[in-house]
Amino acid sequence: MYMVAQCLGAICGCGLVKTFQKSYYTRYGGGANELADGYSTGAGLGAEIIGTFVLVYTVFSATGPKRKARDPHVPVLAPLSIGFAVFMVHLATIPVTGTGINPDRSFGPAVIYNKDKAWDDQWIFWVGPFIGAAIAAFYHQFILRASAAKALGSRRSSPNI
């Protein structure tokens, strides 16, 4: 239900921009993401996977419950690190794909703009973020947290401490 609401919100938002800012809407292709000329679909998919991984990993790292318990200032600083991650991902991927990193952000403009170029590579803006987010979740849960738990467990069982 959440994803449907986000998709509908993206469609409505893009429709409002088209209605109230027609000249900008037309000039910038409706805000629709598309693979830039000169880049392969593999490069576009890779950019979306890596960009989403960086964002999701940053969110997990900055807002995790253990991090909050260890560092009480995290609620204040987490948005800063997340915003910086979004900024860096945009710098790296705008030239390649226009930076999707959220399927709804790409879907809404594609629906309203409704040109072939906006739909040709739409799958990249769905598959890439899902793969990137899944890799970040797996890495955070099973690699980082597992190694931290293992290190903590071995430290507790050490008689020298």
PDB file of N, CA, C and O in Angstrom, residues 49-128:
ATOM      1  N   ILE A  49      22.129   0.858  -8.928  1.00  0.00           N
ATOM      2  CA  ILE A  49      22.394  -0.103  -7.852  1.00  0.00           C
ATOM      3  C   ILE A  49      23.349   0.502  -6.830  1.00  0.00           C
ATOM      4  O   ILE A  49      23.084   0.496  -5.623  1.00  0.00           O
ATOM      5  N   ILE A  50      24.456   1.050  -7.308  1.00  0.00           N
ATOM      6  CA  ILE A  50      25.458   1.610  -6.400  1.00  0.00           C
ATOM      7  C   ILE A  50      24.903   2.835  -5.669  1.00  0.00           C
ATOM      8  O   ILE A  50      25.093   2.987  -4.457  1.00  0.00           O
ATOM      9  N   GLY A  51      24.206   3.702  -6.390  1.00  0.00           N
ATOM     10  CA  GLY A  51      23.631   4.888  -5.755  1.00  0.00           C
ATOM     11  C   GLY A  51      22.648   4.536  -4.661  1.00  0.00           C
ATOM     12  O   GLY A  51      22.668   5.116  -3.567  1.00  0.00           O
ATOM     13  N   THR A  52      21.784   3.575  -4.919  1.00  0.00           N
ATOM     14  CA  THR A  52      20.806   3.168  -3.909  1.00  0.00           C
ATOM     15  C   THR A  52      21.494   2.468  -2.751  1.00  0.00           C
ATOM     16  O   THR A  52      21.125   2.674  -1.587  1.00  0.00           O
ATOM     17  N   PHE A  53      22.493   1.643  -3.048  1.00  0.00           N
ATOM     18  CA  PHE A  53      23.253   0.993  -1.982  1.00  0.00           C
ATOM     19  C   PHE A  53      23.847   2.036  -1.034  1.00  0.00           C
ATOM     20  O   PHE A  53      23.728   1.918   0.187  1.00  0.00           O
ATOM     21  N   VAL A  54      24.480   3.054  -1.590  1.00  0.00           N
ATOM     22  CA  VAL A  54      25.108   4.089  -0.761  1.00  0.00           C
ATOM     23  C   VAL A  54      24.069   4.772   0.122  1.00  0.00           C
ATOM     24  O   VAL A  54      24.285   4.972   1.322  1.00  0.00           O
ATOM     25  N   LEU A  55      22.928   5.115  -0.447  1.00  0.00           N
ATOM     26  CA  LEU A  55      21.892   5.792   0.325  1.00  0.00           C
ATOM     27  C   LEU A  55      21.336   4.891   1.428  1.00  0.00           C
ATOM     28  O   LEU A  55      21.264   5.287   2.599  1.00  0.00           O
ATOM     29  N   VAL A  56      20.943   3.690   1.093  1.00  0.00           N
ATOM     30  CA  VAL A  56      20.331   2.789   2.082  1.00  0.00           C
ATOM     31  C   VAL A  56      21.340   2.394   3.160  1.00  0.00           C
ATOM     32  O   VAL A  56      21.011   2.370   4.349  1.00  0.00           O
ATOM     33  N   TYR A  57      22.561   2.123   2.766  1.00  0.00           N
ATOM     34  CA  TYR A  57      23.600   1.793   3.739  1.00  0.00           C
ATOM     35  C   TYR A  57      23.818   2.961   4.713  1.00  0.00           C
ATOM     36  O   TYR A  57      23.947   2.758   5.922  1.00  0.00           O
ATOM     37  N   THR A  58      23.828   4.165   4.190  1.00  0.00           N
ATOM     38  CA  THR A  58      24.004   5.340   5.045  1.00  0.00           C
ATOM     39  C   THR A  58      22.846   5.482   6.024  1.00  0.00           C
ATOM     40  O   THR A  58      23.050   5.768   7.206  1.00  0.00           O
ATOM     41  N   VAL A  59      21.636   5.258   5.546  1.00  0.00           N
ATOM     42  CA  VAL A  59      20.469   5.338   6.436  1.00  0.00           C
ATOM     43  C   VAL A  59      20.566   4.286   7.544  1.00  0.00           C
ATOM     44  O   VAL A  59      20.373   4.589   8.721  1.00  0.00           O
ATOM     45  N   PHE A  60      20.891   3.051   7.176  1.00  0.00           N
ATOM     46  CA  PHE A  60      21.025   1.994   8.185  1.00  0.00           C
ATOM     47  C   PHE A  60      22.121   2.327   9.193  1.00  0.00           C
ATOM     48  O   PHE A  60      21.953   2.149  10.398  1.00  0.00           O
ATOM     49  N   SER A  61      23.249   2.791   8.695  1.00  0.00           N
ATOM     50  CA  SER A  61      24.378   3.076   9.583  1.00  0.00           C
ATOM     51  C   SER A  61      24.111   4.259  10.496  1.00  0.00           C
ATOM     52  O   SER A  61      24.531   4.272  11.653  1.00  0.00           O
ATOM     53  N   ALA A  62      23.433   5.258   9.971  1.00  0.00           N
ATOM     54  CA  ALA A  62      23.213   6.484  10.743  1.00  0.00           C
ATOM     55  C   ALA A  62      22.064   6.378  11.732  1.00  0.00           C
ATOM     56  O   ALA A  62      22.022   7.125  12.706  1.00  0.00           O
ATOM     57  N   THR A  63      21.143   5.460  11.499  1.00  0.00           N
ATOM     58  CA  THR A  63      19.940   5.420  12.339  1.00  0.00           C
ATOM     59  C   THR A  63      19.738   4.107  13.084  1.00  0.00           C
ATOM     60  O   THR A  63      18.700   3.914  13.697  1.00  0.00           O
ATOM     61  N   GLY A  64      20.693   3.212  13.037  1.00  0.00           N
ATOM     62  CA  GLY A  64      20.540   1.911  13.694  1.00  0.00           C
ATOM     63  C   GLY A  64      20.378   2.042  15.196  1.00  0.00           C
ATOM     64  O   GLY A  64      20.876   2.987  15.816  1.00  0.00           O
ATOM     65  N   PRO A  65      19.693   1.086  15.828  1.00  0.00           N
ATOM     66  CA  PRO A  65      19.443   1.169  17.271  1.00  0.00           C
ATOM     67  C   PRO A  65      20.722   1.122  18.111  1.00  0.00           C
ATOM     68  O   PRO A  65      20.822   1.798  19.126  1.00  0.00           O
ATOM     69  N   LYS A  66      21.719   0.360  17.692  1.00  0.00           N
ATOM     70  CA  LYS A  66      22.970   0.308  18.449  1.00  0.00           C
ATOM     71  C   LYS A  66      23.712   1.632  18.348  1.00  0.00           C
ATOM     72  O   LYS A  66      24.344   2.071  19.291  1.00  0.00           O
ATOM     73  N   ARG A  67      23.614   2.248  17.196  1.00  0.00           N
ATOM     74  CA  ARG A  67      24.262   3.551  17.007  1.00  0.00           C
ATOM     75  C   ARG A  67      23.604   4.594  17.909  1.00  0.00           C
ATOM     76  O   ARG A  67      24.271   5.416  18.518  1.00  0.00           O
ATOM     77  N   LYS A  68      22.282   4.563  17.991  1.00  0.00           N
ATOM     78  CA  LYS A  68      21.570   5.516  18.849  1.00  0.00           C
ATOM     79  C   LYS A  68      21.932   5.327  20.315  1.00  0.00           C
ATOM     80  O   LYS A  68      22.063   6.290  21.060  1.00  0.00           O
ATOM     81  N   ALA A  69      22.088   4.064  20.719  1.00  0.00           N
ATOM     82  CA  ALA A  69      22.423   3.785  22.116  1.00  0.00           C
ATOM     83  C   ALA A  69      23.842   4.237  22.456  1.00  0.00           C
ATOM     84  O   ALA A  69      24.103   4.729  23.543  1.00  0.00           O
ATOM     85  N   ARG A  70      24.746   4.083  21.493  1.00  0.00           N
ATOM     86  CA  ARG A  70      26.146   4.431  21.732  1.00  0.00           C
ATOM     87  C   ARG A  70      26.393   5.932  21.633  1.00  0.00           C
ATOM     88  O   ARG A  70      27.186   6.493  22.370  1.00  0.00           O
ATOM     89  N   ASP A  71      25.729   6.577  20.690  1.00  0.00           N
ATOM     90  CA  ASP A  71      25.943   8.004  20.431  1.00  0.00           C
ATOM     91  C   ASP A  71      24.626   8.758  20.575  1.00  0.00           C
ATOM     92  O   ASP A  71      23.808   8.770  19.662  1.00  0.00           O
ATOM     93  N   PRO A  72      24.382   9.429  21.696  1.00  0.00           N
ATOM     94  CA  PRO A  72      23.095  10.097  21.911  1.00  0.00           C
ATOM     95  C   PRO A  72      22.835  11.274  20.960  1.00  0.00           C
ATOM     96  O   PRO A  72      21.703  11.686  20.797  1.00  0.00           O
ATOM     97  N   HIS A  73      23.859  11.782  20.305  1.00  0.00           N
ATOM     98  CA  HIS A  73      23.672  12.903  19.377  1.00  0.00           C
ATOM     99  C   HIS A  73      23.237  12.460  17.983  1.00  0.00           C
ATOM    100  O   HIS A  73      23.010  13.284  17.117  1.00  0.00           O
ATOM    101  N   VAL A  74      23.093  11.156  17.753  1.00  0.00           N
ATOM    102  CA  VAL A  74      22.755  10.632  16.431  1.00  0.00           C
ATOM    103  C   VAL A  74      21.458  11.213  15.856  1.00  0.00           C
ATOM    104  O   VAL A  74      21.427  11.567  14.684  1.00  0.00           O
ATOM    105  N   PRO A  75      20.389  11.351  16.626  1.00  0.00           N
ATOM    106  CA  PRO A  75      19.176  11.911  16.016  1.00  0.00           C
ATOM    107  C   PRO A  75      19.397  13.296  15.401  1.00  0.00           C
ATOM    108  O   PRO A  75      18.727  13.669  14.451  1.00  0.00           O
ATOM    109  N   VAL A  76      20.348  14.026  15.902  1.00  0.00           N
ATOM    110  CA  VAL A  76      20.631  15.355  15.367  1.00  0.00           C
ATOM    111  C   VAL A  76      21.501  15.268  14.116  1.00  0.00           C
ATOM    112  O   VAL A  76      21.290  15.989  13.145  1.00  0.00           O
ATOM    113  N   LEU A  77      22.462  14.349  14.113  1.00  0.00           N
ATOM    114  CA  LEU A  77      23.427  14.281  13.018  1.00  0.00           C
ATOM    115  C   LEU A  77      23.042  13.330  11.884  1.00  0.00           C
ATOM    116  O   LEU A  77      23.586  13.442  10.793  1.00  0.00           O
ATOM    117  N   ALA A  78      22.141  12.397  12.130  1.00  0.00           N
ATOM    118  CA  ALA A  78      21.762  11.430  11.096  1.00  0.00           C
ATOM    119  C   ALA A  78      21.257  12.105   9.817  1.00  0.00           C
ATOM    120  O   ALA A  78      21.687  11.729   8.724  1.00  0.00           O
ATOM    121  N   PRO A  79      20.389  13.093   9.898  1.00  0.00           N
ATOM    122  CA  PRO A  79      19.934  13.734   8.652  1.00  0.00           C
ATOM    123  C   PRO A  79      21.070  14.381   7.859  1.00  0.00           C
ATOM    124  O   PRO A  79      21.022  14.418   6.636  1.00  0.00           O
ATOM    125  N   LEU A  80      22.075  14.851   8.543  1.00  0.00           N
ATOM    126  CA  LEU A  80      23.210  15.457   7.860  1.00  0.00           C
ATOM    127  C   LEU A  80      23.958  14.421   7.016  1.00  0.00           C
ATOM    128  O   LEU A  80      24.269  14.660   5.851  1.00  0.00           O
ATOM    129  N   SER A  81      24.237  13.264   7.603  1.00  0.00           N
ATOM    130  CA  SER A  81      24.949  12.231   6.849  1.00  0.00           C
ATOM    131  C   SER A  81      24.086  11.667   5.724  1.00  0.00           C
ATOM    132  O   SER A  81      24.587  11.396   4.626  1.00  0.00           O
ATOM    133  N   ILE A  82      22.804  11.519   5.964  1.00  0.00           N
ATOM    134  CA  ILE A  82      21.909  11.019   4.913  1.00  0.00           C
ATOM    135  C   ILE A  82      21.803  12.031   3.777  1.00  0.00           C
ATOM    136  O   ILE A  82      21.885  11.676   2.595  1.00  0.00           O
ATOM    137  N   GLY A  83      21.658  13.291   4.114  1.00  0.00           N
ATOM    138  CA  GLY A  83      21.603  14.332   3.093  1.00  0.00           C
ATOM    139  C   GLY A  83      22.885  14.413   2.284  1.00  0.00           C
ATOM    140  O   GLY A  83      22.867  14.608   1.072  1.00  0.00           O
ATOM    141  N   PHE A  84      24.029  14.252   2.954  1.00  0.00           N
ATOM    142  CA  PHE A  84      25.299  14.268   2.249  1.00  0.00           C
ATOM    143  C   PHE A  84      25.399  13.077   1.300  1.00  0.00           C
ATOM    144  O   PHE A  84      25.904  13.207   0.178  1.00  0.00           O
ATOM    145  N   ALA A  85      24.913  11.912   1.727  1.00  0.00           N
ATOM    146  CA  ALA A  85      24.922  10.730   0.857  1.00  0.00           C
ATOM    147  C   ALA A  85      24.063  10.966  -0.380  1.00  0.00           C
ATOM    148  O   ALA A  85      24.458  10.625  -1.504  1.00  0.00           O
ATOM    149  N   VAL A  86      22.879  11.549  -0.197  1.00  0.00           N
ATOM    150  CA  VAL A  86      22.001  11.852  -1.334  1.00  0.00           C
ATOM    151  C   VAL A  86      22.703  12.819  -2.287  1.00  0.00           C
ATOM    152  O   VAL A  86      22.681  12.644  -3.501  1.00  0.00           O
ATOM    153  N   PHE A  87      23.349  13.839  -1.733  1.00  0.00           N
ATOM    154  CA  PHE A  87      24.080  14.813  -2.542  1.00  0.00           C
ATOM    155  C   PHE A  87      25.176  14.138  -3.365  1.00  0.00           C
ATOM    156  O   PHE A  87      25.305  14.369  -4.572  1.00  0.00           O
ATOM    157  N   MET A  88      25.977  13.297  -2.738  1.00  0.00           N
ATOM    158  CA  MET A  88      27.080  12.628  -3.429  1.00  0.00           C
ATOM    159  C   MET A  88      26.560  11.668  -4.506  1.00  0.00           C
ATOM    160  O   MET A  88      27.132  11.593  -5.592  1.00  0.00           O
ATOM    161  N   VAL A  89      25.497  10.954  -4.211  1.00  0.00           N
ATOM    162  CA  VAL A  89      24.922  10.044  -5.205  1.00  0.00           C
ATOM    163  C   VAL A  89      24.413  10.836  -6.414  1.00  0.00           C
ATOM    164  O   VAL A  89      24.611  10.437  -7.558  1.00  0.00           O
ATOM    165  N   HIS A  90      23.787  11.971  -6.158  1.00  0.00           N
ATOM    166  CA  HIS A  90      23.316  12.806  -7.266  1.00  0.00           C
ATOM    167  C   HIS A  90      24.480  13.318  -8.109  1.00  0.00           C
ATOM    168  O   HIS A  90      24.403  13.312  -9.342  1.00  0.00           O
ATOM    169  N   LEU A  91      25.548  13.753  -7.473  1.00  0.00           N
ATOM    170  CA  LEU A  91      26.712  14.216  -8.231  1.00  0.00           C
ATOM    171  C   LEU A  91      27.246  13.129  -9.150  1.00  0.00           C
ATOM    172  O   LEU A  91      27.659  13.401 -10.275  1.00  0.00           O
ATOM    173  N   ALA A  92      27.241  11.901  -8.669  1.00  0.00           N
ATOM    174  CA  ALA A  92      27.807  10.798  -9.440  1.00  0.00           C
ATOM    175  C   ALA A  92      26.868  10.262 -10.512  1.00  0.00           C
ATOM    176  O   ALA A  92      27.320   9.853 -11.588  1.00  0.00           O
ATOM    177  N   THR A  93      25.562  10.263 -10.265  1.00  0.00           N
ATOM    178  CA  THR A  93      24.662   9.559 -11.189  1.00  0.00           C
ATOM    179  C   THR A  93      23.788  10.443 -12.071  1.00  0.00           C
ATOM    180  O   THR A  93      23.191   9.940 -13.016  1.00  0.00           O
ATOM    181  N   ILE A  94      23.705  11.732 -11.800  1.00  0.00           N
ATOM    182  CA  ILE A  94      22.903  12.589 -12.680  1.00  0.00           C
ATOM    183  C   ILE A  94      23.373  12.507 -14.127  1.00  0.00           C
ATOM    184  O   ILE A  94      22.548  12.394 -15.037  1.00  0.00           O
ATOM    185  N   PRO A  95      24.677  12.519 -14.386  1.00  0.00           N
ATOM    186  CA  PRO A  95      25.095  12.440 -15.787  1.00  0.00           C
ATOM    187  C   PRO A  95      24.755  11.116 -16.469  1.00  0.00           C
ATOM    188  O   PRO A  95      24.684  11.052 -17.696  1.00  0.00           O
ATOM    189  N   VAL A  96      24.535  10.067 -15.702  1.00  0.00           N
ATOM    190  CA  VAL A  96      24.282   8.745 -16.282  1.00  0.00           C
ATOM    191  C   VAL A  96      22.789   8.478 -16.454  1.00  0.00           C
ATOM    192  O   VAL A  96      22.328   8.119 -17.538  1.00  0.00           O
ATOM    193  N   THR A  97      22.022   8.640 -15.371  1.00  0.00           N
ATOM    194  CA  THR A  97      20.602   8.275 -15.403  1.00  0.00           C
ATOM    195  C   THR A  97      19.660   9.385 -14.967  1.00  0.00           C
ATOM    196  O   THR A  97      18.447   9.209 -15.016  1.00  0.00           O
ATOM    197  N   GLY A  98      20.193  10.479 -14.495  1.00  0.00           N
ATOM    198  CA  GLY A  98      19.335  11.514 -13.929  1.00  0.00           C
ATOM    199  C   GLY A  98      19.028  11.245 -12.471  1.00  0.00           C
ATOM    200  O   GLY A  98      18.276  11.979 -11.854  1.00  0.00           O
ATOM    201  N   THR A  99      19.575  10.207 -11.912  1.00  0.00           N
ATOM    202  CA  THR A  99      19.438   9.796 -10.515  1.00  0.00           C
ATOM    203  C   THR A  99      18.015   9.416 -10.137  1.00  0.00           C
ATOM    204  O   THR A  99      17.207  10.260  -9.772  1.00  0.00           O
ATOM    205  N   GLY A 100      17.730   8.147 -10.225  1.00  0.00           N
ATOM    206  CA  GLY A 100      16.440   7.640  -9.772  1.00  0.00           C
ATOM    207  C   GLY A 100      16.479   7.385  -8.277  1.00  0.00           C
ATOM    208  O   GLY A 100      15.839   8.065  -7.501  1.00  0.00           O
ATOM    209  N   ILE A 101      17.225   6.401  -7.835  1.00  0.00           N
ATOM    210  CA  ILE A 101      17.389   5.875  -6.475  1.00  0.00           C
ATOM    211  C   ILE A 101      16.085   5.725  -5.700  1.00  0.00           C
ATOM    212  O   ILE A 101      16.108   5.435  -4.519  1.00  0.00           O
ATOM    213  N   ASN A 102      14.978   5.947  -6.346  1.00  0.00           N
ATOM    214  CA  ASN A 102      13.650   5.736  -5.780  1.00  0.00           C
ATOM    215  C   ASN A 102      12.722   5.483  -6.969  1.00  0.00           C
ATOM    216  O   ASN A 102      12.508   6.374  -7.779  1.00  0.00           O
ATOM    217  N   PRO A 103      12.177   4.285  -7.088  1.00  0.00           N
ATOM    218  CA  PRO A 103      11.348   3.972  -8.257  1.00  0.00           C
ATOM    219  C   PRO A 103      10.190   4.948  -8.473  1.00  0.00           C
ATOM    220  O   PRO A 103       9.868   5.276  -9.621  1.00  0.00           O
ATOM    221  N   ASP A 104       9.610   5.427  -7.413  1.00  0.00           N
ATOM    222  CA  ASP A 104       8.468   6.329  -7.551  1.00  0.00           C
ATOM    223  C   ASP A 104       8.880   7.665  -8.161  1.00  0.00           C
ATOM    224  O   ASP A 104       8.132   8.260  -8.927  1.00  0.00           O
ATOM    225  N   ARG A 105      10.065   8.110  -7.821  1.00  0.00           N
ATOM    226  CA  ARG A 105      10.590   9.363  -8.377  1.00  0.00           C
ATOM    227  C   ARG A 105      10.730   9.272  -9.897  1.00  0.00           C
ATOM    228  O   ARG A 105      10.571  10.252 -10.606  1.00  0.00           O
ATOM    229  N   SER A 106      10.992   8.092 -10.409  1.00  0.00           N
ATOM    230  CA  SER A 106      11.115   7.901 -11.852  1.00  0.00           C
ATOM    231  C   SER A 106       9.773   7.585 -12.509  1.00  0.00           C
ATOM    232  O   SER A 106       9.538   7.951 -13.660  1.00  0.00           O
ATOM    233  N   PHE A 107       8.915   6.915 -11.773  1.00  0.00           N
ATOM    234  CA  PHE A 107       7.636   6.477 -12.328  1.00  0.00           C
ATOM    235  C   PHE A 107       6.662   7.632 -12.549  1.00  0.00           C
ATOM    236  O   PHE A 107       6.036   7.738 -13.609  1.00  0.00           O
ATOM    237  N   GLY A 108       6.510   8.499 -11.563  1.00  0.00           N
ATOM    238  CA  GLY A 108       5.557   9.614 -11.674  1.00  0.00           C
ATOM    239  C   GLY A 108       5.800  10.487 -12.895  1.00  0.00           C
ATOM    240  O   GLY A 108       4.880  10.705 -13.698  1.00  0.00           O
ATOM    241  N   PRO A 109       7.010  10.991 -13.085  1.00  0.00           N
ATOM    242  CA  PRO A 109       7.268  11.795 -14.277  1.00  0.00           C
ATOM    243  C   PRO A 109       7.099  11.022 -15.581  1.00  0.00           C
ATOM    244  O   PRO A 109       6.663  11.588 -16.586  1.00  0.00           O
ATOM    245  N   ALA A 110       7.436   9.737 -15.588  1.00  0.00           N
ATOM    246  CA  ALA A 110       7.264   8.947 -16.809  1.00  0.00           C
ATOM    247  C   ALA A 110       5.788   8.838 -17.185  1.00  0.00           C
ATOM    248  O   ALA A 110       5.432   8.907 -18.362  1.00  0.00           O
ATOM    249  N   VAL A 111       4.935   8.689 -16.194  1.00  0.00           N
ATOM    250  CA  VAL A 111       3.492   8.585 -16.457  1.00  0.00           C
ATOM    251  C   VAL A 111       2.957   9.889 -17.039  1.00  0.00           C
ATOM    252  O   VAL A 111       2.239   9.888 -18.038  1.00  0.00           O
ATOM    253  N   ILE A 112       3.310  11.002 -16.439  1.00  0.00           N
ATOM    254  CA  ILE A 112       2.784  12.293 -16.896  1.00  0.00           C
ATOM    255  C   ILE A 112       3.435  12.725 -18.204  1.00  0.00           C
ATOM    256  O   ILE A 112       2.759  13.182 -19.125  1.00  0.00           O
ATOM    257  N   TYR A 113       4.749  12.574 -18.330  1.00  0.00           N
ATOM    258  CA  TYR A 113       5.460  12.977 -19.556  1.00  0.00           C
ATOM    259  C   TYR A 113       5.070  12.073 -20.719  1.00  0.00           C
ATOM    260  O   TYR A 113       4.840  12.531 -21.823  1.00  0.00           O
ATOM    261  N   ASN A 114       5.039  10.777 -20.479  1.00  0.00           N
ATOM    262  CA  ASN A 114       4.531   9.756 -21.396  1.00  0.00           C
ATOM    263  C   ASN A 114       5.147   9.809 -22.793  1.00  0.00           C
ATOM    264  O   ASN A 114       4.440   9.719 -23.798  1.00  0.00           O
ATOM    265  N   LYS A 115       6.456   9.934 -22.853  1.00  0.00           N
ATOM    266  CA  LYS A 115       7.179   9.845 -24.130  1.00  0.00           C
ATOM    267  C   LYS A 115       7.960   8.535 -24.130  1.00  0.00           C
ATOM    268  O   LYS A 115       8.322   8.009 -23.087  1.00  0.00           O
ATOM    269  N   ASP A 116       8.220   8.011 -25.316  1.00  0.00           N
ATOM    270  CA  ASP A 116       8.902   6.727 -25.418  1.00  0.00           C
ATOM    271  C   ASP A 116      10.227   6.694 -24.671  1.00  0.00           C
ATOM    272  O   ASP A 116      10.544   5.723 -23.997  1.00  0.00           O
ATOM    273  N   LYS A 117      11.016   7.743 -24.790  1.00  0.00           N
ATOM    274  CA  LYS A 117      12.337   7.772 -24.143  1.00  0.00           C
ATOM    275  C   LYS A 117      12.216   7.619 -22.628  1.00  0.00           C
ATOM    276  O   LYS A 117      13.055   6.991 -21.996  1.00  0.00           O
ATOM    277  N   ALA A 118      11.157   8.163 -22.042  1.00  0.00           N
ATOM    278  CA  ALA A 118      10.957   8.037 -20.599  1.00  0.00           C
ATOM    279  C   ALA A 118      10.612   6.601 -20.201  1.00  0.00           C
ATOM    280  O   ALA A 118      10.888   6.182 -19.083  1.00  0.00           O
ATOM    281  N   TRP A 119      10.011   5.847 -21.107  1.00  0.00           N
ATOM    282  CA  TRP A 119       9.599   4.477 -20.802  1.00  0.00           C
ATOM    283  C   TRP A 119      10.615   3.431 -21.248  1.00  0.00           C
ATOM    284  O   TRP A 119      10.599   2.308 -20.741  1.00  0.00           O
ATOM    285  N   ASP A 120      11.504   3.777 -22.189  1.00  0.00           N
ATOM    286  CA  ASP A 120      12.421   2.784 -22.759  1.00  0.00           C
ATOM    287  C   ASP A 120      13.230   2.047 -21.697  1.00  0.00           C
ATOM    288  O   ASP A 120      13.370   0.834 -21.752  1.00  0.00           O
ATOM    289  N   ASP A 121      13.789   2.773 -20.766  1.00  0.00           N
ATOM    290  CA  ASP A 121      14.641   2.167 -19.750  1.00  0.00           C
ATOM    291  C   ASP A 121      14.048   2.275 -18.351  1.00  0.00           C
ATOM    292  O   ASP A 121      14.787   2.252 -17.356  1.00  0.00           O
ATOM    293  N   GLN A 122      12.746   2.359 -18.246  1.00  0.00           N
ATOM    294  CA  GLN A 122      12.084   2.514 -16.948  1.00  0.00           C
ATOM    295  C   GLN A 122      12.431   1.362 -16.001  1.00  0.00           C
ATOM    296  O   GLN A 122      12.540   1.565 -14.788  1.00  0.00           O
ATOM    297  N   TRP A 123      12.644   0.193 -16.552  1.00  0.00           N
ATOM    298  CA  TRP A 123      12.957  -0.965 -15.714  1.00  0.00           C
ATOM    299  C   TRP A 123      14.231  -0.741 -14.894  1.00  0.00           C
ATOM    300  O   TRP A 123      14.347  -1.244 -13.777  1.00  0.00           O
ATOM    301  N   ILE A 124      15.180   0.022 -15.434  1.00  0.00           N
ATOM    302  CA  ILE A 124      16.423   0.301 -14.713  1.00  0.00           C
ATOM    303  C   ILE A 124      16.117   0.997 -13.389  1.00  0.00           C
ATOM    304  O   ILE A 124      16.753   0.724 -12.372  1.00  0.00           O
ATOM    305  N   PHE A 125      15.127   1.884 -13.399  1.00  0.00           N
ATOM    306  CA  PHE A 125      14.802   2.683 -12.225  1.00  0.00           C
ATOM    307  C   PHE A 125      13.953   1.927 -11.211  1.00  0.00           C
ATOM    308  O   PHE A 125      13.633   2.468 -10.138  1.00  0.00           O
ATOM    309  N   TRP A 126      13.587   0.703 -11.537  1.00  0.00           N
ATOM    310  CA  TRP A 126      12.916  -0.179 -10.578  1.00  0.00           C
ATOM    311  C   TRP A 126      13.864  -1.281 -10.114  1.00  0.00           C
ATOM    312  O   TRP A 126      14.016  -1.500  -8.915  1.00  0.00           O
ATOM    313  N   VAL A 127      14.499  -1.942 -11.061  1.00  0.00           N
ATOM    314  CA  VAL A 127      15.372  -3.059 -10.718  1.00  0.00           C
ATOM    315  C   VAL A 127      16.608  -2.579  -9.947  1.00  0.00           C
ATOM    316  O   VAL A 127      16.981  -3.173  -8.934  1.00  0.00           O
ATOM    317  N   GLY A 128      17.242  -1.507 -10.421  1.00  0.00           N
ATOM    318  CA  GLY A 128      18.445  -0.995  -9.770  1.00  0.00           C
ATOM    319  C   GLY A 128      18.248  -0.661  -8.301  1.00  0.00           C
ATOM    320  O   GLY A 128      18.991  -1.160  -7.443  1.00  0.00           O
TER     321      GLY A 128
END
